[in-house]
């Protein structure tokens, strides 16, 4: 093996990305999900790390199905539980499909979907019903949404609900929606068009803490139940913006303004007021011209198919065939400043961050056009991205993330383009300005390529791909040492065909911060092999897996 070389080549041949198994990231807790601590949303009888490990092991353990009849005795060594773990689900399955297929075994109290794993947890009202479900799966094939499913007992006795209600069958007229892989913008208008045809929506509040989540208040608990059954596990847009729906803790939402992130549909004239302004002057022609109306985006509005994969059947009168979302506008009637495709990033380490490393990190959330460090403000850079939605994704996932001991501050810039003026030399002797418009390392260059990308927040596990087969774990560890980044603690290579020219796998680090720093430095590193004509471009991205 030749010595390591650190040479970022911008025009390397774009490698084909290998398809790998998707894992669902463990959700982090926030104010709306205090009670949800286990990866699969399960209540554990023991809170020790050993118990958590046992839970994970059991979820990968013995599955009941016709092809596994020899394992029936092993299956029943587990203590029977009213919670059944279901796997082998198809991509299009939603909560209503599970209820339709499994309610014959007994009353179902709660369902938790795990769409990226193609799995779910189903809680029955009693152990006898769960036993009938698991036993039936060992004797004959059970189909859910037209595909064979497999069952085993969960180590949990109850699925954790955000409401923490004592009554397992209790609901709430407010739903908590977690939007996974939000490739497109999620606004109150989008969620209203998705939810209102099934149940009357009263209020919506969108918040961005650990990813994108929203609370939607309906007119009644019955409407909320119908929406949860119909849309839990569905995609808002084809292949992305997947909904994970649970009952929320609040019983009513308080909305103080109507805009893209909050809306009270019982008060349509609740418009935004600036603090301290008091009564506003009367507008001669109203709030805004018709072309900027929230209900009409004009002829340029892009259309994406509405998910029709639910068990809840919608008629043609219930919902339009297509759901629209707005293209970037020159200004917004509600936002505090005009939208921009330029992000301003401050809190950058002056000695360890440069234009290339900013590209390596920010390219996870959109195409990068230009990067420029500001001479007048040390540790601050402007990043011009492909569109304003890419900037929004970067802010959502990278704001407040620690890199090299400093916490990033990412916000929308007032600039609408990066101009290469006042170019100077950074502390590592690289240029303060770099143009990435023509690099092949941008991953959102085509619609087909972008649709395969999983938008993922920073995590402790990195997915690597486009690595030559001769590269070993020791080589990658040596690379980490040579480039002064934290080394990984676990290593996994995915199985590949014998004819495959590249490898892919996972790297687990001790912390999310270590993984972010490793990705910032190692992403797009050029790996040269003896007698090789062209180098291999190491590609890294944040994994959907929470651990190995």
Coordinates of C-alpha atoms in Angstrom, one line a residue:
X1 CA 0.0 0.0 0.0
X2 CA 1.4 3.4 -1.0
X3 CA 1.6 6.2 1.5
X4 CA -1.5 8.3 2.2
X5 CA -2.0 11.4 0.1
X6 CA -4.2 14.3 0.9
X7 CA -5.3 15.7 -2.4
X8 CA -8.9 16.9 -3.0
X9 CA -9.5 16.7 -6.7
X10 CA -12.7 18.5 -7.7
X11 CA -13.2 16.9 -11.1
X12 CA -12.9 13.2 -10.3
X13 CA -15.2 10.7 -12.1
X14 CA -18.5 10.5 -10.2
X15 CA -18.8 7.0 -8.6
X16 CA -22.0 5.0 -8.6
X17 CA -23.4 4.8 -5.1
X18 CA -24.1 1.3 -3.8
X19 CA -27.5 0.6 -2.4
X20 CA -27.3 -0.3 1.3
X21 CA -29.9 -1.3 3.9
X22 CA -31.5 1.7 5.5
X23 CA -31.6 2.1 9.3
X24 CA -33.9 4.3 11.3
X25 CA -32.1 6.8 13.5
X26 CA -32.8 6.8 17.1
X27 CA -35.0 9.9 17.8
X28 CA -33.6 12.4 20.3
X29 CA -35.8 13.6 23.1
X30 CA -37.4 17.1 23.1
X31 CA -40.2 18.8 24.9
X32 CA -42.8 16.9 23.0
X33 CA -41.2 13.5 23.4
X34 CA -39.9 13.4 27.0
X35 CA -41.1 9.8 27.6
X36 CA -39.7 8.2 24.4
X37 CA -36.2 6.9 25.2
X38 CA -35.8 3.5 23.6
X39 CA -35.0 3.3 19.9
X40 CA -38.2 1.5 19.1
X41 CA -40.4 3.5 21.4
X42 CA -40.7 0.6 23.9
X43 CA -41.1 0.7 27.7
X44 CA -38.4 -1.3 29.3
X45 CA -38.8 -3.0 32.7
X46 CA -35.1 -2.2 33.4
X47 CA -33.3 1.1 32.5
X48 CA -29.8 -0.4 32.6
X49 CA -27.6 -0.4 29.5
X50 CA -27.7 -4.2 29.6
X51 CA -31.4 -4.2 29.4
X52 CA -31.3 -1.8 26.4
X53 CA -28.8 -4.1 24.7
X54 CA -31.1 -7.1 25.4
X55 CA -34.0 -5.2 23.9
X56 CA -32.0 -4.5 20.7
X57 CA -30.9 -8.1 20.5
X58 CA -34.4 -9.5 21.0
X59 CA -35.7 -7.2 18.2
X60 CA -33.2 -8.9 15.8
X61 CA -33.9 -12.3 17.3
X62 CA -36.3 -15.1 16.5
X63 CA -39.1 -14.2 14.1
X64 CA -42.3 -16.2 13.6
X65 CA -43.1 -17.3 10.1
X66 CA -44.0 -20.4 8.1
X67 CA -40.4 -20.8 7.0
X68 CA -39.2 -20.8 10.6
X69 CA -41.4 -23.5 12.2
X70 CA -38.4 -25.1 13.7
X71 CA -37.9 -22.0 15.9
X72 CA -41.3 -22.1 17.6
X73 CA -39.8 -23.5 20.8
X74 CA -37.1 -20.8 20.8
X75 CA -39.7 -18.2 20.2
X76 CA -41.8 -19.1 23.3
X77 CA -38.8 -18.9 25.5
X78 CA -39.4 -15.2 25.5
X79 CA -42.0 -14.0 28.0
X80 CA -45.3 -13.4 26.1
X81 CA -46.1 -9.7 25.8
X82 CA -49.1 -7.7 24.5
X83 CA -46.7 -5.9 22.2
X84 CA -45.8 -7.6 19.0
X85 CA -42.8 -6.7 16.8
X86 CA -43.6 -6.8 13.1
X87 CA -41.0 -6.8 10.3
X88 CA -40.9 -7.5 6.5
X89 CA -43.3 -4.7 5.7
X90 CA -43.5 -3.1 2.3
X91 CA -42.5 0.5 1.8
X92 CA -46.1 1.6 1.1
X93 CA -47.6 0.3 4.3
X94 CA -49.3 2.7 6.8
X95 CA -50.9 2.2 10.2
X96 CA -54.3 1.4 8.8
X97 CA -52.9 -1.5 6.8
X98 CA -51.6 -3.2 10.1
X99 CA -54.9 -2.6 11.8
X100 CA -56.9 -4.1 8.9
X101 CA -54.7 -7.2 8.9
X102 CA -54.3 -7.8 12.6
X103 CA -57.5 -6.6 14.3
X104 CA -58.9 -10.1 13.8
X105 CA -56.6 -11.3 16.6
X106 CA -58.0 -8.8 19.1
X107 CA -58.3 -5.2 20.0
X108 CA -55.3 -3.0 19.0
X109 CA -54.4 -0.2 21.4
X110 CA -51.5 1.4 19.7
X111 CA -49.3 1.2 16.7
X112 CA -45.8 2.7 16.3
X113 CA -44.4 2.7 12.7
X114 CA -40.7 2.4 11.9
X115 CA -40.9 3.2 8.1
X116 CA -37.1 3.2 7.3
X117 CA -36.7 -0.2 9.0
X118 CA -39.9 -1.5 7.4
X119 CA -41.0 -2.6 10.8
X120 CA -43.7 -1.7 13.4
X121 CA -44.7 -2.3 17.0
X122 CA -48.4 -3.3 17.6
X123 CA -49.8 -3.2 21.1
X124 CA -52.8 -5.4 21.7
X125 CA -55.2 -5.0 24.6
X126 CA -54.2 -8.3 26.2
X127 CA -51.5 -11.0 25.9
X128 CA -54.0 -13.6 24.5
X129 CA -54.5 -11.5 21.4
X130 CA -50.8 -11.0 20.9
X131 CA -50.3 -14.8 21.4
X132 CA -52.9 -15.5 18.7
X133 CA -51.1 -13.1 16.3
X134 CA -47.6 -14.6 16.9
X135 CA -48.9 -18.2 16.8
X136 CA -50.8 -17.7 13.6
X137 CA -47.6 -16.4 12.0
X138 CA -45.8 -19.7 12.8
X139 CA -48.5 -21.8 11.1
X140 CA -49.5 -19.9 8.0
X141 CA -48.6 -16.8 6.0
X142 CA -49.9 -13.5 7.2
X143 CA -50.1 -10.7 4.6
X144 CA -50.0 -7.0 5.4
X145 CA -50.7 -4.7 2.4
X146 CA -50.1 -7.6 0.1
X147 CA -46.7 -8.7 1.5
X148 CA -45.8 -11.4 3.9
X149 CA -45.0 -10.2 7.4
X150 CA -43.2 -11.8 10.4
X151 CA -43.9 -11.5 14.1
X152 CA -42.3 -12.0 17.5
X153 CA -42.9 -10.9 21.0
X154 CA -41.4 -7.6 22.1
X155 CA -39.5 -7.4 25.3
X156 CA -41.7 -4.4 26.2
X157 CA -45.0 -4.7 27.9
X158 CA -46.2 -1.4 26.5
X159 CA -45.4 1.1 23.8
X160 CA -44.2 4.5 25.1
X161 CA -46.6 7.3 24.1
X162 CA -45.6 11.0 24.2
X163 CA -48.8 11.6 26.2
X164 CA -47.7 9.0 28.9
X165 CA -51.4 8.3 29.4
X166 CA -52.4 5.7 31.9
X167 CA -55.2 4.6 29.6
X168 CA -53.5 2.8 26.8
X169 CA -56.4 3.4 24.4
X170 CA -56.7 7.1 25.1
X171 CA -56.1 9.5 22.3
X172 CA -55.8 13.2 21.8
X173 CA -57.1 15.6 19.2
X174 CA -53.5 17.0 18.8
X175 CA -51.1 14.9 16.8
X176 CA -47.3 15.0 16.8
X177 CA -45.9 14.6 13.3
X178 CA -42.2 13.9 12.8
X179 CA -41.1 14.4 9.2
X180 CA -38.3 12.1 8.3
X181 CA -36.0 12.7 5.3
X182 CA -37.5 16.2 4.6
X183 CA -36.0 16.7 1.2
X184 CA -38.7 19.4 0.4
X185 CA -39.9 22.2 2.6
X186 CA -42.6 21.5 5.1
X187 CA -45.0 24.4 5.6
X188 CA -48.4 24.9 7.3
X189 CA -50.0 24.9 3.8
X190 CA -48.5 21.5 2.9
X191 CA -49.6 19.9 6.2
X192 CA -53.1 21.4 5.9
X193 CA -53.5 19.9 2.4
X194 CA -52.3 16.5 3.6
X195 CA -54.4 16.3 6.8
X196 CA -57.5 18.4 6.3
X197 CA -59.2 16.1 3.7
X198 CA -59.3 13.3 6.3
X199 CA -60.1 15.4 9.5
X200 CA -60.9 19.1 10.0
X201 CA -57.7 20.9 11.0
X202 CA -57.9 23.7 13.5
X203 CA -54.3 24.7 14.2
X204 CA -50.8 23.8 13.1
X205 CA -47.4 24.6 14.7
X206 CA -44.1 23.6 13.0
X207 CA -40.9 23.5 15.0
X208 CA -37.3 22.6 14.2
X209 CA -35.3 21.2 17.1
X210 CA -34.2 17.6 16.3
X211 CA -35.2 17.6 12.7
X212 CA -38.6 18.9 11.6
X213 CA -41.7 18.2 13.7
X214 CA -45.2 19.6 13.8
X215 CA -48.2 19.5 16.0
X216 CA -51.6 19.5 14.3
X217 CA -54.8 20.1 16.3
X218 CA -58.0 18.6 14.9
X219 CA -61.7 19.3 15.6
X220 CA -62.1 16.1 17.5
X221 CA -60.3 13.0 18.8
X222 CA -62.0 10.9 16.2
X223 CA -60.6 13.0 13.4
X224 CA -57.1 12.7 14.9
X225 CA -57.5 8.9 15.1
X226 CA -58.5 8.8 11.4
X227 CA -55.6 10.9 10.3
X228 CA -53.1 8.9 12.4
X229 CA -54.3 5.6 10.9
X230 CA -54.4 6.9 7.3
X231 CA -51.0 8.8 7.2
X232 CA -48.7 7.2 9.8
X233 CA -45.8 5.8 7.7
X234 CA -46.9 7.6 4.5
X235 CA -44.7 9.8 2.3
X236 CA -45.8 13.4 1.7
X237 CA -43.8 13.4 -1.5
X238 CA -42.7 10.4 -3.4
X239 CA -39.8 8.7 -1.6
X240 CA -39.2 11.4 1.1
X241 CA -40.9 13.5 3.8
X242 CA -42.1 10.3 5.6
X243 CA -44.6 10.9 8.4
X244 CA -44.2 9.3 11.8
X245 CA -47.3 10.2 13.8
X246 CA -48.1 10.0 17.5
X247 CA -50.4 11.6 19.9
X248 CA -49.0 14.8 21.4
X249 CA -49.1 15.9 25.0
X250 CA -50.8 19.3 24.6
X251 CA -54.6 19.2 24.2
X252 CA -54.7 22.5 22.5
X253 CA -52.3 24.6 20.5
X254 CA -51.7 28.3 21.0
X255 CA -51.0 30.2 17.8
X256 CA -50.1 33.9 17.9
X257 CA -49.5 34.5 14.1
X258 CA -50.4 32.9 10.8
X259 CA -47.4 32.1 8.6
X260 CA -45.5 29.2 7.1
X261 CA -44.7 27.8 10.6
X262 CA -47.9 28.3 12.5
X263 CA -51.5 28.8 11.6
X264 CA -54.9 29.1 13.4
X265 CA -57.6 28.2 10.8
X266 CA -60.3 29.4 13.2
X267 CA -58.8 33.0 13.0
X268 CA -58.0 33.5 9.3
X269 CA -57.1 37.2 9.8
X270 CA -54.5 36.6 12.5
X271 CA -51.6 38.1 10.7
X272 CA -48.1 38.7 12.0
X273 CA -47.4 42.0 13.9
X274 CA -44.1 43.4 14.7
X275 CA -43.5 43.8 18.4
X276 CA -44.0 47.3 19.7
X277 CA -45.9 48.4 16.6
X278 CA -49.4 48.2 18.1
X279 CA -52.1 49.0 15.6
X280 CA -50.9 48.8 12.0
X281 CA -51.7 51.2 9.2
X282 CA -54.6 50.2 6.9
X283 CA -53.4 48.8 3.6
X284 CA -55.2 50.2 0.6
X285 CA -55.0 47.0 -1.5
X286 CA -55.1 44.4 1.3
X287 CA -52.5 42.1 2.7
X288 CA -50.7 41.1 -0.6
X289 CA -51.4 40.7 -4.3
X290 CA -53.3 37.6 -5.5
X291 CA -50.2 36.1 -7.1
X292 CA -48.6 35.8 -3.6
X293 CA -51.6 34.2 -2.0
X294 CA -51.0 31.2 0.2
X295 CA -53.7 29.2 -1.7
X296 CA -52.2 29.9 -5.2
X297 CA -48.6 29.7 -6.3
X298 CA -49.3 30.5 -9.9
X299 CA -48.4 28.4 -13.0
X300 CA -44.9 27.8 -11.8
X301 CA -45.9 25.8 -8.7
X302 CA -44.3 22.3 -8.8
X303 CA -46.6 19.4 -8.3
X304 CA -45.7 16.1 -6.6
X305 CA -48.0 13.0 -6.2
X306 CA -50.0 12.7 -3.0
X307 CA -49.5 9.4 -1.2
X308 CA -52.4 7.0 -1.9
X309 CA -50.9 4.0 -0.1
X310 CA -53.0 4.2 3.0
X311 CA -55.6 1.8 4.3
X312 CA -58.0 4.8 4.7
X313 CA -59.7 5.2 1.3
X314 CA -59.9 8.7 0.0
X315 CA -62.5 9.6 -2.6
X316 CA -61.9 12.0 -5.5
X317 CA -63.9 14.6 -3.6
X318 CA -61.8 14.3 -0.5
X319 CA -58.4 15.4 -1.7
X320 CA -56.8 16.7 -5.0
X321 CA -54.6 14.3 -7.0
X322 CA -51.6 16.5 -6.5
X323 CA -50.1 18.5 -3.7
X324 CA -48.2 21.7 -4.6
X325 CA -45.4 23.4 -2.9
X326 CA -44.1 26.9 -3.7
X327 CA -40.9 27.6 -5.7
X328 CA -38.5 30.2 -4.3
X329 CA -40.0 33.7 -4.5
X330 CA -38.2 37.0 -4.5
X331 CA -40.0 37.9 -1.2
X332 CA -42.3 36.4 1.3
X333 CA -45.4 38.1 2.8
X334 CA -44.7 36.6 6.2
X335 CA -41.0 36.1 6.6
X336 CA -38.9 38.7 8.4
X337 CA -36.5 38.9 5.4
X338 CA -36.5 37.9 1.8
X339 CA -35.5 34.3 1.1
X340 CA -31.9 33.7 0.0
X341 CA -29.8 30.9 -1.3
X342 CA -26.8 32.2 0.8
X343 CA -26.1 31.0 4.3
X344 CA -23.9 32.9 6.7
X345 CA -21.8 30.6 9.0
X346 CA -20.0 31.9 12.0
X347 CA -18.1 30.2 14.8
X348 CA -15.6 28.5 12.4
X349 CA -12.2 27.4 13.7
X350 CA -9.7 29.8 12.1
X351 CA -6.9 27.2 11.8
X352 CA -8.9 24.1 11.0
X353 CA -11.7 25.2 8.7
X354 CA -11.3 26.2 5.0
X355 CA -13.5 26.4 1.9
X356 CA -13.1 22.7 1.1
X357 CA -14.0 21.5 4.6
X358 CA -17.1 23.7 4.6
X359 CA -18.1 22.1 1.3
X360 CA -17.6 18.6 2.7
X361 CA -20.0 19.3 5.6
X362 CA -22.7 21.5 3.9
X363 CA -22.9 19.4 0.7
X364 CA -24.9 16.9 2.8
X365 CA -27.9 19.2 2.5
X366 CA -27.7 20.7 -0.9
X367 CA -25.5 21.7 -3.8
X368 CA -22.7 24.2 -3.0
X369 CA -22.0 26.9 -5.5
X370 CA -19.4 29.2 -3.8
X371 CA -17.8 29.6 -0.4
X372 CA -16.1 32.8 0.8
X373 CA -14.6 33.7 4.2
X374 CA -15.2 37.2 5.3
X375 CA -12.0 39.2 6.0
X376 CA -13.8 41.8 8.1
X377 CA -15.4 39.1 10.4
X378 CA -12.9 36.4 11.4
X379 CA -14.3 32.9 11.7
X380 CA -17.2 33.7 9.4
X381 CA -18.0 32.5 5.9
X382 CA -20.7 32.9 3.3
X383 CA -22.0 29.7 1.6
X384 CA -23.9 30.1 -1.6
X385 CA -26.1 27.0 -2.1
X386 CA -28.3 25.7 -4.9
X387 CA -31.5 27.2 -3.6
X388 CA -33.2 28.6 -0.5
X389 CA -34.5 25.2 0.5
X390 CA -30.9 23.8 0.8
X391 CA -30.1 26.8 3.1
X392 CA -33.1 25.9 5.2
X393 CA -32.0 22.3 5.5
X394 CA -28.5 23.4 6.4
X395 CA -29.8 25.7 9.2
X396 CA -32.1 22.9 10.5
X397 CA -29.4 20.3 10.8
X398 CA -26.1 22.2 11.3
X399 CA -27.0 25.2 13.4
X400 CA -25.4 24.9 16.9
X401 CA -23.4 21.8 15.9
X402 CA -19.9 21.7 17.4
X403 CA -16.9 21.4 15.0
X404 CA -13.3 21.5 16.3
X405 CA -14.5 22.8 19.7
X406 CA -16.5 25.7 18.4
X407 CA -20.3 25.8 17.9
X408 CA -21.5 26.8 14.5
X409 CA -24.1 29.5 14.0
X410 CA -25.9 29.1 10.7
X411 CA -28.4 31.6 9.4
X412 CA -29.8 33.1 6.2
X413 CA -27.6 35.8 4.8
X414 CA -28.9 39.1 3.5
X415 CA -26.7 38.6 0.5
X416 CA -28.2 36.9 -2.6
X417 CA -25.0 35.8 -4.1
X418 CA -21.3 35.3 -3.1
X419 CA -19.0 37.7 -4.9
X420 CA -15.2 36.9 -5.0
X421 CA -14.0 40.1 -3.6
X422 CA -11.2 40.7 -1.0
X423 CA -9.7 37.2 -1.5
X424 CA -7.0 36.5 1.0
X425 CA -5.0 33.6 2.4
X426 CA -6.3 31.5 5.4
X427 CA -4.2 30.2 8.2
X428 CA -3.7 26.9 6.4
X429 CA -2.4 28.8 3.3
X430 CA -5.6 28.0 1.3
X431 CA -7.7 30.6 -0.5
X432 CA -10.5 32.4 1.3
X433 CA -12.7 31.9 -1.8
X434 CA -13.6 28.8 -3.8
X435 CA -16.1 28.1 -6.6
X436 CA -17.7 24.6 -6.4
X437 CA -20.3 25.1 -9.2
X438 CA -18.6 22.7 -11.5
X439 CA -17.5 20.0 -9.1
X440 CA -18.9 16.5 -9.5
X441 CA -19.0 16.1 -5.7
X442 CA -22.2 18.0 -5.5
X443 CA -24.9 15.3 -4.8
X444 CA -28.1 17.1 -5.7
X445 CA -27.2 17.8 -9.3
X446 CA -30.0 15.8 -10.9
X447 CA -33.6 15.0 -9.8
X448 CA -32.9 11.2 -9.9
X449 CA -29.7 11.6 -7.9
X450 CA -31.3 13.9 -5.3
X451 CA -34.4 11.6 -4.8
X452 CA -32.1 8.8 -3.6
X453 CA -30.4 11.0 -0.9
X454 CA -31.6 10.5 2.7
X455 CA -31.5 13.9 4.4
X456 CA -30.1 13.0 7.8
X457 CA -29.0 15.1 10.8
X458 CA -25.5 14.7 12.2
X459 CA -25.0 11.4 14.0
X460 CA -22.3 9.3 15.5
X461 CA -22.4 6.8 12.6
X462 CA -21.0 7.6 9.1
X463 CA -21.9 5.7 6.0
X464 CA -18.9 5.4 3.6
X465 CA -18.9 4.3 0.0
X466 CA -16.8 4.3 -3.2
X467 CA -13.8 2.7 -1.4
X468 CA -11.5 0.4 -3.3
X469 CA -11.8 -3.3 -2.2
X470 CA -8.2 -3.4 -1.1
X471 CA -8.7 -0.8 1.6
X472 CA -8.8 -2.2 5.1
X473 CA -10.0 -1.0 8.5
X474 CA -6.4 -0.4 9.5
X475 CA -5.9 1.9 6.5
X476 CA -8.9 4.0 7.4
X477 CA -7.7 4.2 11.0
X478 CA -4.2 5.3 9.9
X479 CA -5.9 7.9 7.7
X480 CA -7.7 9.3 10.7
X481 CA -4.4 9.6 12.6
X482 CA -2.5 11.2 9.7
X483 CA -5.2 13.8 9.2
X484 CA -5.6 14.5 13.0
X485 CA -9.3 13.5 13.3
X486 CA -10.9 11.2 15.9
X487 CA -10.7 7.5 15.0
X488 CA -13.8 5.3 14.8
X489 CA -14.6 2.7 17.4
X490 CA -16.6 0.2 15.2
X491 CA -16.3 -0.8 11.6
X492 CA -18.7 -2.6 9.3
X493 CA -18.4 -3.5 5.6
X494 CA -21.6 -4.3 3.6
X495 CA -21.6 -7.5 1.5
X496 CA -20.9 -6.8 -2.1
X497 CA -20.8 -8.8 -5.3
X498 CA -17.5 -10.4 -6.3
X499 CA -17.5 -8.2 -9.4
X500 CA -18.0 -5.0 -7.5
X501 CA -15.2 -2.5 -7.9
X502 CA -15.9 -0.6 -4.7
X503 CA -16.9 -1.2 -1.1
X504 CA -19.3 0.6 1.3
X505 CA -20.0 0.3 5.0
X506 CA -20.4 2.1 8.3
X507 CA -18.1 3.8 10.8
X508 CA -19.2 4.4 14.4
X509 CA -17.5 7.1 16.4
X510 CA -17.6 7.7 20.2
X511 CA -19.7 10.8 19.7
X512 CA -21.6 12.9 17.2
X513 CA -19.0 15.6 17.4
X514 CA -16.2 13.2 16.5
X515 CA -18.2 12.0 13.5
X516 CA -18.8 15.5 12.3
X517 CA -15.1 16.4 12.5
X518 CA -14.1 13.2 10.6
X519 CA -16.6 13.8 7.9
X520 CA -15.5 17.5 7.5
X521 CA -11.9 16.4 6.9
X522 CA -12.2 13.0 5.2
X523 CA -15.2 13.5 2.9
X524 CA -14.0 13.5 -0.8
X525 CA -10.5 12.4 0.2
X526 CA -8.6 11.0 -2.8
X527 CA -7.5 7.4 -2.2
X528 CA -4.7 6.3 -4.6
X529 CA -3.8 2.7 -5.0
X530 CA -0.7 1.1 -6.6
X531 CA -0.9 0.9 -10.4
X532 CA -4.3 2.6 -10.4
X533 CA -5.0 5.1 -13.2
X534 CA -7.4 7.3 -11.3
X535 CA -7.9 7.9 -7.5
X536 CA -11.0 6.8 -5.7
X537 CA -13.0 9.6 -4.1
X538 CA -14.0 8.6 -0.6
X539 CA -17.7 9.6 0.0
X540 CA -19.1 10.1 3.5
X541 CA -22.6 10.9 4.8
X542 CA -24.4 10.7 8.1
X543 CA -26.0 7.3 8.5
X544 CA -29.7 6.5 9.4
X545 CA -28.3 4.0 11.9
X546 CA -27.9 5.1 15.5
X547 CA -25.2 2.5 16.3
X548 CA -23.6 -0.7 15.0

